[in-house]
PDB file of C-alpha atoms in Angstrom:
ATOM      1  CA  MET Q   1     135.703   8.375 159.819  1.00 49.00           C
ATOM      2  CA  ALA Q   2     138.838   7.659 157.735  1.00 49.00           C
ATOM      3  CA  HIS Q   3     139.068   8.640 154.188  1.00 50.00           C
ATOM      4  CA  SER Q   4     141.074   6.567 151.628  1.00 50.00           C
ATOM      5  CA  PRO Q   5     143.038   8.668 148.912  1.00 51.00           C
ATOM      6  CA  GLY Q   6     140.896   7.308 146.123  1.00 50.00           C
ATOM      7  CA  ASP Q   7     137.356   7.693 147.628  1.00 51.00           C
ATOM      8  CA  GLY Q   8     136.606  11.231 146.476  1.00 51.00           C
ATOM      9  CA  GLU Q   9     136.105  12.930 149.773  1.00 55.00           C
ATOM     10  CA  GLY Q  10     138.353  14.496 152.277  1.00 54.00           C
ATOM     11  CA  PRO Q  11     141.301  16.648 151.832  1.00 60.00           C
ATOM     12  CA  HIS Q  12     143.560  13.959 149.669  1.00 62.00           C
ATOM     13  CA  THR Q  13     141.699  13.585 146.411  1.00 69.00           C
ATOM     14  CA  GLY Q  14     143.749  12.645 143.484  1.00 83.00           C
ATOM     15  CA  PRO Q  15     145.391  15.240 140.940  1.00 84.00           C
ATOM     16  CA  ASP Q  16     142.612  14.408 138.385  1.00 88.00           C
ATOM     17  CA  GLU Q  17     139.818  15.153 140.663  1.00 90.00           C
ATOM     18  CA  ASP Q  18     141.540  18.547 141.680  1.00 88.00           C
ATOM     19  CA  LEU Q  19     141.986  19.396 138.080  1.00 91.00           C
ATOM     20  CA  ARG Q  20     138.414  18.710 137.165  1.00 92.00           C
ATOM     21  CA  ARG Q  21     137.341  20.715 140.137  1.00 92.00           C
ATOM     22  CA  LEU Q  22     139.543  23.733 138.979  1.00 91.00           C
ATOM     23  CA  LYS Q  23     138.271  23.437 135.396  1.00 93.00           C
ATOM     24  CA  ALA Q  24     134.778  23.508 136.640  1.00 93.00           C
ATOM     25  CA  GLU Q  25     135.571  26.470 138.845  1.00 93.00           C
ATOM     26  CA  TYR Q  26     137.005  28.207 135.994  1.00 92.00           C
ATOM     27  CA  ASP Q  27     134.250  27.375 133.573  1.00 92.00           C
ATOM     28  CA  ASN Q  28     131.588  28.631 135.973  1.00 93.00           C
ATOM     29  CA  TYR Q  29     133.709  31.857 136.449  1.00 92.00           C
ATOM     30  CA  ARG Q  30     134.144  32.374 132.758  1.00 94.00           C
ATOM     31  CA  ARG Q  31     130.201  31.914 132.250  1.00 95.00           C
ATOM     32  CA  ARG Q  32     129.454  34.338 135.220  1.00 94.00           C
ATOM     33  CA  VAL Q  33     131.910  37.083 133.728  1.00 93.00           C
ATOM     34  CA  HIS Q  34     130.381  36.565 130.134  1.00 94.00           C
ATOM     35  CA  ARG Q  35     126.872  36.997 131.780  1.00 93.00           C
ATOM     36  CA  ASP Q  36     127.942  40.225 133.779  1.00 92.00           C
ATOM     37  CA  ARG Q  37     129.218  41.857 130.804  1.00 92.00           C
ATOM     38  CA  LEU Q  38     126.176  41.067 128.631  1.00 88.00           C
ATOM     39  CA  ALA Q  39     124.145  42.545 131.441  1.00 86.00           C
ATOM     40  CA  VAL Q  40     126.347  45.694 131.602  1.00 89.00           C
ATOM     41  CA  ARG Q  41     126.157  46.022 127.896  1.00 87.00           C
ATOM     42  CA  GLU Q  42     122.425  45.926 128.051  1.00 87.00           C
ATOM     43  CA  ILE Q  43     122.167  48.503 130.852  1.00 88.00           C
ATOM     44  CA  ALA Q  44     124.389  50.918 129.031  1.00 89.00           C
ATOM     45  CA  VAL Q  45     122.777  50.473 125.440  1.00 89.00           C
ATOM     46  CA  SER Q  46     119.263  51.003 127.282  1.00 91.00           C
ATOM     47  CA  ASN Q  47     120.673  54.204 129.075  1.00 92.00           C
ATOM     48  CA  VAL Q  48     121.977  55.759 125.753  1.00 92.00           C
ATOM     49  CA  LEU Q  49     118.866  54.724 123.985  1.00 94.00           C
ATOM     50  CA  SER Q  50     116.705  56.345 126.597  1.00 94.00           C
ATOM     51  CA  ARG Q  51     118.576  59.504 126.221  1.00 94.00           C
ATOM     52  CA  LEU Q  52     117.823  59.331 122.360  1.00 95.00           C
ATOM     53  CA  LEU Q  53     113.881  59.267 122.903  1.00 96.00           C
ATOM     54  CA  PRO Q  54     113.254  62.892 122.891  1.00 95.00           C
ATOM     55  CA  VAL Q  55     115.288  63.236 119.630  1.00 95.00           C
ATOM     56  CA  LEU Q  56     112.932  60.483 118.067  1.00 95.00           C
ATOM     57  CA  ASP Q  57     109.898  62.395 119.513  1.00 95.00           C
ATOM     58  CA  ALA Q  58     111.237  65.436 117.442  1.00 94.00           C
ATOM     59  CA  LEU Q  59     111.489  63.238 114.338  1.00 93.00           C
ATOM     60  CA  ASP Q  60     107.914  62.034 114.773  1.00 91.00           C
ATOM     61  CA  GLN Q  61     106.885  65.750 115.187  1.00 92.00           C
ATOM     62  CA  ALA Q  62     108.748  66.866 112.163  1.00 93.00           C
ATOM     63  CA  ARG Q  63     107.238  63.752 110.115  1.00 91.00           C
ATOM     64  CA  ALA Q  64     103.832  64.812 111.239  1.00 90.00           C
ATOM     65  CA  ALA Q  65     104.508  68.476 109.973  1.00 92.00           C
ATOM     66  CA  GLY Q  66     106.072  67.243 106.799  1.00 91.00           C
ATOM     67  CA  GLU Q  67     109.286  68.593 107.452  1.00 90.00           C
ATOM     68  CA  VAL Q  68     111.429  65.271 107.135  1.00 87.00           C
ATOM     69  CA  VAL Q  69     112.338  65.434 103.422  1.00 88.00           C
ATOM     70  CA  ASP Q  70     115.529  65.194 101.281  1.00 88.00           C
ATOM     71  CA  GLY Q  71     118.625  65.023 103.054  1.00 89.00           C
ATOM     72  CA  PHE Q  72     117.143  65.465 106.384  1.00 88.00           C
ATOM     73  CA  GLY Q  73     114.673  62.536 105.829  1.00 91.00           C
ATOM     74  CA  ALA Q  74     118.004  60.360 104.873  1.00 92.00           C
ATOM     75  CA  VAL Q  75     119.624  61.182 108.142  1.00 93.00           C
ATOM     76  CA  ALA Q  76     116.298  60.504 110.252  1.00 93.00           C
ATOM     77  CA  ASP Q  77     116.028  57.064 108.407  1.00 93.00           C
ATOM     78  CA  LEU Q  78     119.626  56.159 109.029  1.00 95.00           C
ATOM     79  CA  LEU Q  79     119.227  57.060 112.703  1.00 94.00           C
ATOM     80  CA  GLU Q  80     116.172  55.115 113.083  1.00 93.00           C
ATOM     81  CA  ALA Q  81     117.745  52.190 111.281  1.00 95.00           C
ATOM     82  CA  GLU Q  82     121.131  52.228 113.633  1.00 95.00           C
ATOM     83  CA  LEU Q  83     119.017  52.495 116.694  1.00 95.00           C
ATOM     84  CA  GLY Q  84     117.023  49.409 115.576  1.00 94.00           C
ATOM     85  CA  ALA Q  85     120.161  47.597 114.912  1.00 94.00           C
ATOM     86  CA  LEU Q  86     120.881  48.269 118.833  1.00 92.00           C
ATOM     87  CA  GLY Q  87     117.779  46.680 119.631  1.00 93.00           C
ATOM     88  CA  LEU Q  88     115.279  49.655 119.918  1.00 95.00           C
ATOM     89  CA  VAL Q  89     111.933  48.483 119.058  1.00 95.00           C
ATOM     90  CA  SER Q  90     109.020  51.090 118.730  1.00 94.00           C
ATOM     91  CA  PHE Q  91     105.478  50.065 119.543  1.00 95.00           C
ATOM     92  CA  GLY Q  92     102.025  51.745 119.709  1.00 93.00           C
ATOM     93  CA  GLU Q  93      99.700  51.340 116.734  1.00 94.00           C
ATOM     94  CA  PRO Q  94      96.021  52.240 116.308  1.00 95.00           C
ATOM     95  CA  GLY Q  95      94.056  49.251 116.673  1.00 93.00           C
ATOM     96  CA  GLU Q  96      96.338  47.388 119.052  1.00 95.00           C
ATOM     97  CA  PRO Q  97      94.813  45.598 121.937  1.00 96.00           C
ATOM     98  CA  PHE Q  98      95.313  47.796 125.108  1.00 96.00           C
ATOM     99  CA  ASP Q  99      97.952  46.364 127.330  1.00 95.00           C
ATOM    100  CA  PRO Q 100      98.384  48.237 130.463  1.00 95.00           C
ATOM    101  CA  GLY Q 101     102.017  46.615 130.900  1.00 94.00           C
ATOM    102  CA  LEU Q 102     102.898  48.470 127.522  1.00 95.00           C
ATOM    103  CA  HIS Q 103     100.161  51.203 127.127  1.00 97.00           C
ATOM    104  CA  LEU Q 104      99.744  54.393 129.204  1.00 97.00           C
ATOM    105  CA  ALA Q 105      95.972  55.429 128.551  1.00 96.00           C
ATOM    106  CA  VAL Q 106      95.845  59.345 128.508  1.00 97.00           C
ATOM    107  CA  ALA Q 107      92.409  59.405 127.403  1.00 96.00           C
ATOM    108  CA  TYR Q 108      89.221  57.029 127.302  1.00 94.00           C
ATOM    109  CA  THR Q 109      86.201  56.603 125.285  1.00 94.00           C
ATOM    110  CA  ARG Q 110      83.325  54.230 124.406  1.00 94.00           C
ATOM    111  CA  SER Q 111      83.057  52.715 120.975  1.00 91.00           C
ATOM    112  CA  ALA Q 112      80.498  50.354 119.311  1.00 89.00           C
ATOM    113  CA  VAL Q 113      82.923  49.003 116.949  1.00 90.00           C
ATOM    114  CA  VAL Q 114      85.317  47.551 119.327  1.00 91.00           C
ATOM    115  CA  THR Q 115      84.890  44.279 121.385  1.00 91.00           C
ATOM    116  CA  GLY Q 116      87.579  44.866 124.014  1.00 92.00           C
ATOM    117  CA  PRO Q 117      89.977  47.890 124.965  1.00 95.00           C
ATOM    118  CA  VAL Q 118      91.514  48.885 121.946  1.00 95.00           C
ATOM    119  CA  CYS Q 119      94.315  51.820 121.308  1.00 96.00           C
ATOM    120  CA  VAL Q 120      92.373  54.150 118.733  1.00 96.00           C
ATOM    121  CA  GLU Q 121      95.086  56.920 118.845  1.00 95.00           C
ATOM    122  CA  VAL Q 122      98.759  57.039 119.683  1.00 95.00           C
ATOM    123  CA  VAL Q 123      99.707  60.374 121.479  1.00 95.00           C
ATOM    124  CA  ARG Q 124     103.365  59.119 121.958  1.00 95.00           C
ATOM    125  CA  THR Q 125     105.283  56.036 120.727  1.00 95.00           C
ATOM    126  CA  GLY Q 126     106.372  53.584 123.225  1.00 97.00           C
ATOM    127  CA  TYR Q 127     110.008  51.997 123.101  1.00 97.00           C
ATOM    128  CA  ARG Q 128     111.691  49.014 124.361  1.00 95.00           C
ATOM    129  CA  VAL Q 129     114.973  47.099 124.067  1.00 93.00           C
ATOM    130  CA  GLY Q 130     114.638  43.367 124.338  1.00 86.00           C
ATOM    131  CA  ASP Q 131     112.202  42.659 127.268  1.00 86.00           C
ATOM    132  CA  GLN Q 132     113.199  46.212 128.845  1.00 90.00           C
ATOM    133  CA  LEU Q 133     110.416  48.810 128.711  1.00 95.00           C
ATOM    134  CA  LEU Q 134     112.184  52.321 128.081  1.00 96.00           C
ATOM    135  CA  ARG Q 135     108.948  53.988 127.742  1.00 97.00           C
ATOM    136  CA  PRO Q 136     105.227  53.006 127.382  1.00 97.00           C
ATOM    137  CA  ALA Q 137     103.166  54.186 124.419  1.00 97.00           C
ATOM    138  CA  GLU Q 138     100.540  56.743 125.344  1.00 97.00           C
ATOM    139  CA  VAL Q 139      97.307  55.993 123.805  1.00 97.00           C
ATOM    140  CA  VAL Q 140      93.671  56.848 123.665  1.00 97.00           C
ATOM    141  CA  VAL Q 141      91.926  53.803 124.517  1.00 97.00           C
ATOM    142  CA  ALA Q 142      88.188  52.715 123.487  1.00 96.00           C
ATOM    143  CA  GLU Q 143      86.097  50.104 124.980  1.00 94.00           C
ATOM    144  CA  PRO Q 144      82.696  48.920 123.881  1.00 92.00           C
ATOM    145  CA  PRO Q 145      79.669  50.649 125.389  1.00 89.00           C
ATOM    146  CA  TRP Q 146      78.098  49.209 128.595  1.00 82.00           C
ATOM    147  CA  GLY Q 147      75.319  46.627 128.223  1.00 63.00           C
TER     148      GLY Q 147
END
């Protein structure tokens, strides 16, 4: 079938159509590069934050022992604030409903005061960045007694 120059098909489309196609291709390229850069940034941030989790564990242990005071306490607070600004979120609190996607049960008990699986003790805090789980919270879980 023969194509006329103005029908939008075939090898001889007009210069306006060529320009629109080139602009659309460039816009798609620009969006793809932007999306890829964001993905690489998220991966890099997650990798760095994952490496700092033992430091945060040490701070938690020092706080529990009452050793995070004065200047060291100010440094610890600043570190946690800066990591939070990078998107690090801690989770795992007693009383939270147990979620196997976020919590790792390290012990299990029965309790008459709960109506469903609940975290009753946090052994180790969990962390995530955005939707990415860096480490589940290690918890003791209580469930209601059997019938």
